[in-house]
Amino acid sequence: MPIPPRPNKPANNNNRNNRDRNNKTPQVRVNDRIRAPRVRVITAKGEQLGIMHTRDALAKAREIGLDLVEVAPNADPPVCRVIDYGKYKYMQAKLQKGNKAKATRMKEVKLRVGTDTNDYNVKMARSEQFLDHGHKVRFQLRFRARENAHKELGLEMMAKVVEDMKTMGQVDQPAKLAGNTVTMVLTPLPAQQRVKKFKKYEEADFDTESEEFDATDDPAEE
């Protein structure tokens, strides 16, 4: 007995709609629209208030007449600021307009397998400042002498950089080993999502626009 032909399936509009939604710029979640049960809270001045239940953070914001705004939804837990949302939108729009007028440059931060904690923190603070000014950052780590026998340590350090910079930038070019050098490039997150982790290590007179920190064409040159 012949098998009857299957009826044509209607187009899956739900999948198409989902794709359309995914292609849209994500909306900033504010107050009751924040879905995460716990969030890391900071003030408009960058002061850390710690991790708390979202309902408590929202109550704290309302108590002082401000809003709870999710600024880094991909962090774990998400990062929220206690601020005036109207002023926040105005300042972000103004900042984005200003950033579009600036030329994006490639900045360079050099690391070593033996970079000590304080030096690392300062370099990460510089990286945050570069990213916050709309520049890409190329991280370069070069192995010397006996370090060449432990190149996995360089890749581990690059992974640490990605983790530490995840609220400021995202990977544009993954860590790549070539000879005795590992390089990696990060590009800035959208302005409204950036949150600095190393702010207290910033140098007051540091010039993010200085050509001294521009990346060379060849990362192997020195």
mmCIF file of C-alpha atoms in Angstrom:
data_model
loop_
_atom_site.group_PDB
_atom_site.id
_atom_site.type_symbol
_atom_site.label_atom_id
_atom_site.label_comp_id
_atom_site.label_asym_id
_atom_site.label_seq_id
_atom_site.Cartn_x
_atom_site.Cartn_y
_atom_site.Cartn_z
ATOM 1 C CA MET A 1 0.000 0.000 0.000
ATOM 2 C CA PRO A 2 1.539 3.320 -1.028
ATOM 3 C CA ILE A 3 2.445 5.725 1.779
ATOM 4 C CA PRO A 4 0.431 8.944 1.530
ATOM 5 C CA PRO A 5 2.552 12.083 1.128
ATOM 6 C CA ARG A 6 3.166 14.091 4.274
ATOM 7 C CA PRO A 7 1.484 17.480 4.412
ATOM 8 C CA ASN A 8 3.819 20.433 4.083
ATOM 9 C CA LYS A 9 4.707 21.912 7.447
ATOM 10 C CA PRO A 10 3.864 25.561 7.924
ATOM 11 C CA ALA A 11 6.770 27.909 8.229
ATOM 12 C CA ASN A 12 8.045 28.108 11.795
ATOM 13 C CA ASN A 13 7.380 31.747 12.505
ATOM 14 C CA ASN A 14 8.390 31.315 16.113
ATOM 15 C CA ASN A 15 11.961 30.431 15.136
ATOM 16 C CA ARG A 16 12.122 33.386 12.791
ATOM 17 C CA ASN A 17 10.789 35.704 15.442
ATOM 18 C CA ASN A 18 13.346 34.391 17.900
ATOM 19 C CA ARG A 19 16.119 35.086 15.420
ATOM 20 C CA ASP A 20 14.809 38.590 14.867
ATOM 21 C CA ARG A 21 14.747 39.216 18.586
ATOM 22 C CA ASN A 22 18.259 37.865 18.955
ATOM 23 C CA ASN A 23 19.534 40.276 16.317
ATOM 24 C CA LYS A 24 18.173 43.293 18.134
ATOM 25 C CA THR A 25 20.288 45.342 20.523
ATOM 26 C CA PRO A 26 19.578 43.984 24.030
ATOM 27 C CA GLN A 27 17.513 46.292 26.199
ATOM 28 C CA VAL A 28 18.897 47.480 29.517
ATOM 29 C CA ARG A 29 16.956 45.919 32.396
ATOM 30 C CA VAL A 30 15.845 48.299 35.125
ATOM 31 C CA ASN A 31 14.253 47.748 38.553
ATOM 32 C CA ASP A 32 11.529 45.043 38.417
ATOM 33 C CA ARG A 33 12.680 43.888 34.957
ATOM 34 C CA ILE A 34 15.943 42.519 36.369
ATOM 35 C CA ARG A 35 15.587 38.731 36.331
ATOM 36 C CA ALA A 36 18.664 37.524 38.226
ATOM 37 C CA PRO A 37 17.948 36.514 41.844
ATOM 38 C CA ARG A 38 21.262 37.982 43.067
ATOM 39 C CA VAL A 39 23.327 40.862 41.721
ATOM 40 C CA ARG A 40 26.577 42.668 42.445
ATOM 41 C CA VAL A 41 25.729 46.250 43.351
ATOM 42 C CA ILE A 42 27.814 49.384 42.855
ATOM 43 C CA THR A 43 26.992 53.056 43.279
ATOM 44 C CA ALA A 44 27.121 55.722 40.586
ATOM 45 C CA LYS A 45 30.574 56.659 41.932
ATOM 46 C CA GLY A 46 31.855 53.113 41.511
ATOM 47 C CA GLU A 47 31.742 52.107 45.186
ATOM 48 C CA GLN A 48 31.233 48.372 45.684
ATOM 49 C CA LEU A 49 28.226 47.456 47.824
ATOM 50 C CA GLY A 50 28.741 43.713 47.335
ATOM 51 C CA ILE A 51 26.474 40.870 46.242
ATOM 52 C CA MET A 52 22.903 40.910 47.505
ATOM 53 C CA HIS A 53 19.448 39.617 46.667
ATOM 54 C CA THR A 54 17.932 41.624 43.833
ATOM 55 C CA ARG A 55 14.861 42.496 45.874
ATOM 56 C CA ASP A 56 17.087 43.961 48.617
ATOM 57 C CA ALA A 57 19.132 45.912 46.100
ATOM 58 C CA LEU A 58 15.956 47.284 44.523
ATOM 59 C CA ALA A 59 14.593 48.262 47.942
ATOM 60 C CA LYS A 60 17.864 50.064 48.713
ATOM 61 C CA ALA A 61 17.714 51.964 45.430
ATOM 62 C CA ARG A 62 14.096 52.995 45.960
ATOM 63 C CA GLU A 63 14.822 54.042 49.522
ATOM 64 C CA ILE A 64 17.144 56.773 48.242
ATOM 65 C CA GLY A 65 14.961 57.659 45.256
ATOM 66 C CA LEU A 66 17.112 56.038 42.565
ATOM 67 C CA ASP A 67 16.893 53.112 40.128
ATOM 68 C CA LEU A 68 18.599 49.734 39.972
ATOM 69 C CA VAL A 69 20.114 49.402 36.497
ATOM 70 C CA GLU A 70 21.698 46.199 35.138
ATOM 71 C CA VAL A 71 24.911 47.314 33.419
ATOM 72 C CA ALA A 72 26.766 43.995 32.984
ATOM 73 C CA PRO A 73 24.172 41.241 32.399
ATOM 74 C CA ASN A 74 26.752 38.635 31.354
ATOM 75 C CA ALA A 75 28.780 38.846 34.557
ATOM 76 C CA ASP A 76 28.259 36.222 37.260
ATOM 77 C CA PRO A 77 26.335 37.514 39.102
ATOM 78 C CA PRO A 78 25.124 40.411 36.895
ATOM 79 C CA VAL A 79 26.364 43.871 37.891
ATOM 80 C CA CYS A 80 23.873 46.622 38.715
ATOM 81 C CA ARG A 81 24.290 50.317 39.470
ATOM 82 C CA VAL A 82 22.166 52.357 41.858
ATOM 83 C CA ILE A 83 21.609 55.472 39.781
ATOM 84 C CA ASP A 84 19.070 57.834 38.226
ATOM 85 C CA TYR A 85 18.094 55.920 35.072
ATOM 86 C CA GLY A 86 17.051 59.051 33.176
ATOM 87 C CA LYS A 87 20.439 60.685 33.718
ATOM 88 C CA TYR A 88 22.159 57.378 32.986
ATOM 89 C CA LYS A 89 20.500 57.092 29.566
ATOM 90 C CA TYR A 90 21.409 60.683 28.746
ATOM 91 C CA MET A 91 25.066 60.244 29.738
ATOM 92 C CA GLN A 92 25.401 56.923 27.878
ATOM 93 C CA ALA A 93 23.940 58.438 24.709
ATOM 94 C CA LYS A 94 26.333 61.367 25.040
ATOM 95 C CA LEU A 95 29.268 59.033 25.660
ATOM 96 C CA GLN A 96 28.425 56.818 22.686
ATOM 97 C CA LYS A 97 28.168 59.871 20.442
ATOM 98 C CA GLY A 98 31.569 61.034 21.635
ATOM 99 C CA ASN A 99 33.133 57.598 21.191
ATOM 100 C CA LYS A 100 31.941 57.406 17.582
ATOM 101 C CA ALA A 101 33.881 60.575 16.861
ATOM 102 C CA LYS A 102 37.110 59.060 18.234
ATOM 103 C CA ALA A 103 39.383 56.903 16.136
ATOM 104 C CA THR A 104 39.693 53.386 17.510
ATOM 105 C CA ARG A 105 43.329 52.482 18.056
ATOM 106 C CA MET A 106 45.120 49.299 19.022
ATOM 107 C CA LYS A 107 46.817 49.631 22.390
ATOM 108 C CA GLU A 108 49.321 47.139 23.750
ATOM 109 C CA VAL A 109 49.859 45.711 27.233
ATOM 110 C CA LYS A 110 52.910 43.510 27.816
ATOM 111 C CA LEU A 111 52.907 40.757 30.402
ATOM 112 C CA ARG A 112 55.378 38.210 31.726
ATOM 113 C CA VAL A 113 54.899 34.789 33.236
ATOM 114 C CA GLY A 114 56.460 36.231 36.409
ATOM 115 C CA THR A 115 54.459 39.494 36.474
ATOM 116 C CA ASP A 116 53.851 40.229 40.173
ATOM 117 C CA THR A 117 50.377 40.915 41.538
ATOM 118 C CA ASN A 118 50.716 44.691 41.913
ATOM 119 C CA ASP A 119 52.189 45.148 38.439
ATOM 120 C CA TYR A 120 49.447 42.932 37.008
ATOM 121 C CA ASN A 121 46.732 44.993 38.718
ATOM 122 C CA VAL A 122 48.184 48.237 37.348
ATOM 123 C CA LYS A 123 48.333 46.777 33.832
ATOM 124 C CA MET A 124 44.726 45.611 34.120
ATOM 125 C CA ALA A 125 43.697 49.092 35.281
ATOM 126 C CA ARG A 126 45.394 50.537 32.184
ATOM 127 C CA SER A 127 43.632 47.955 30.024
ATOM 128 C CA GLU A 128 40.283 49.000 31.477
ATOM 129 C CA GLN A 129 41.058 52.637 30.720
ATOM 130 C CA PHE A 130 41.989 51.796 27.115
ATOM 131 C CA LEU A 131 38.788 49.799 26.650
ATOM 132 C CA ASP A 132 36.703 52.504 28.313
ATOM 133 C CA HIS A 133 38.018 54.993 25.743
ATOM 134 C CA GLY A 134 36.906 52.696 22.930
ATOM 135 C CA HIS A 135 40.313 51.257 22.042
ATOM 136 C CA LYS A 136 41.146 47.636 21.361
ATOM 137 C CA VAL A 137 43.853 46.117 23.535
ATOM 138 C CA ARG A 138 46.459 43.623 22.415
ATOM 139 C CA PHE A 139 48.030 41.619 25.213
ATOM 140 C CA GLN A 140 51.485 40.263 24.544
ATOM 141 C CA LEU A 141 53.369 37.759 26.660
ATOM 142 C CA ARG A 142 56.882 36.688 25.702
ATOM 143 C CA PHE A 143 58.702 33.673 27.080
ATOM 144 C CA ARG A 144 62.359 34.010 27.968
ATOM 145 C CA ALA A 145 64.987 31.340 28.581
ATOM 146 C CA ARG A 146 63.605 28.544 30.785
ATOM 147 C CA GLU A 147 60.060 29.912 30.515
ATOM 148 C CA ASN A 148 59.876 28.355 27.038
ATOM 149 C CA ALA A 149 59.572 24.942 28.701
ATOM 150 C CA HIS A 150 56.313 26.014 30.364
ATOM 151 C CA LYS A 151 54.350 27.828 27.689
ATOM 152 C CA GLU A 152 51.085 26.600 29.156
ATOM 153 C CA LEU A 153 51.605 29.192 31.907
ATOM 154 C CA GLY A 154 51.331 31.954 29.331
ATOM 155 C CA LEU A 155 48.035 30.618 28.034
ATOM 156 C CA GLU A 156 46.775 30.347 31.616
ATOM 157 C CA MET A 157 47.633 34.008 32.210
ATOM 158 C CA MET A 158 45.749 35.023 29.072
ATOM 159 C CA ALA A 159 42.726 33.084 30.333
ATOM 160 C CA LYS A 160 42.990 35.018 33.608
ATOM 161 C CA VAL A 161 43.051 38.301 31.671
ATOM 162 C CA VAL A 162 39.870 37.317 29.799
ATOM 163 C CA GLU A 163 38.149 36.532 33.106
ATOM 164 C CA ASP A 164 39.311 39.775 34.761
ATOM 165 C CA MET A 165 38.334 41.909 31.764
ATOM 166 C CA LYS A 166 34.947 40.307 31.055
ATOM 167 C CA THR A 167 33.009 43.333 32.368
ATOM 168 C CA MET A 168 34.983 45.700 30.121
ATOM 169 C CA GLY A 169 35.860 43.807 26.949
ATOM 170 C CA GLN A 170 35.396 40.630 24.962
ATOM 171 C CA VAL A 171 37.781 38.485 22.951
ATOM 172 C CA ASP A 172 38.339 39.772 19.430
ATOM 173 C CA GLN A 173 41.308 37.507 18.665
ATOM 174 C CA PRO A 174 41.850 34.472 20.951
ATOM 175 C CA ALA A 175 45.228 33.825 22.557
ATOM 176 C CA LYS A 176 47.640 32.564 19.902
ATOM 177 C CA LEU A 177 51.103 31.123 20.424
ATOM 178 C CA ALA A 178 53.699 31.932 17.764
ATOM 179 C CA GLY A 179 57.297 31.086 18.542
ATOM 180 C CA ASN A 180 58.072 32.433 21.989
ATOM 181 C CA THR A 181 55.171 34.911 22.089
ATOM 182 C CA VAL A 182 51.483 34.687 22.981
ATOM 183 C CA THR A 183 49.188 37.452 21.748
ATOM 184 C CA MET A 184 45.489 38.137 22.283
ATOM 185 C CA VAL A 185 43.185 41.046 21.414
ATOM 186 C CA LEU A 186 40.174 42.322 23.347
ATOM 187 C CA THR A 187 37.589 44.754 22.026
ATOM 188 C CA PRO A 188 35.406 47.007 24.237
ATOM 189 C CA LEU A 189 31.940 46.023 25.399
ATOM 190 C CA PRO A 190 29.136 48.517 24.651
ATOM 191 C CA ALA A 191 29.579 51.572 26.875
ATOM 192 C CA GLN A 192 26.496 50.858 28.970
ATOM 193 C CA GLN A 193 27.802 47.408 29.922
ATOM 194 C CA ARG A 194 31.298 48.390 31.070
ATOM 195 C CA VAL A 195 32.169 48.036 34.740
ATOM 196 C CA LYS A 196 35.712 48.560 36.020
ATOM 197 C CA LYS A 197 37.172 46.004 38.396
ATOM 198 C CA PHE A 198 40.633 47.571 38.823
ATOM 199 C CA LYS A 199 39.642 51.220 39.236
ATOM 200 C CA LYS A 200 41.581 51.662 42.501
ATOM 201 C CA TYR A 201 44.823 50.816 40.681
ATOM 202 C CA GLU A 202 44.452 53.594 38.090
ATOM 203 C CA GLU A 203 47.291 56.089 37.783
ATOM 204 C CA ALA A 204 46.046 59.667 38.073
ATOM 205 C CA ASP A 205 48.297 60.990 35.290
ATOM 206 C CA PHE A 206 47.901 58.052 32.898
ATOM 207 C CA ASP A 207 47.227 59.169 29.301
ATOM 208 C CA THR A 208 45.212 56.588 27.391
ATOM 209 C CA GLU A 209 45.739 58.453 24.124
ATOM 210 C CA SER A 210 49.541 58.479 24.317
ATOM 211 C CA GLU A 211 51.225 56.915 21.293
ATOM 212 C CA GLU A 212 53.665 55.303 23.721
ATOM 213 C CA PHE A 213 51.106 52.545 24.296
ATOM 214 C CA ASP A 214 50.097 52.013 20.657
ATOM 215 C CA ALA A 215 50.667 48.477 19.412
ATOM 216 C CA THR A 216 53.409 47.904 16.860
ATOM 217 C CA ASP A 217 52.555 46.288 13.540
ATOM 218 C CA ASP A 218 54.562 43.169 14.369
ATOM 219 C CA PRO A 219 54.063 41.748 17.888
ATOM 220 C CA ALA A 220 57.299 39.806 17.538
ATOM 221 C CA GLU A 221 59.342 42.966 17.122
ATOM 222 C CA GLU A 222 60.898 44.690 20.102
#
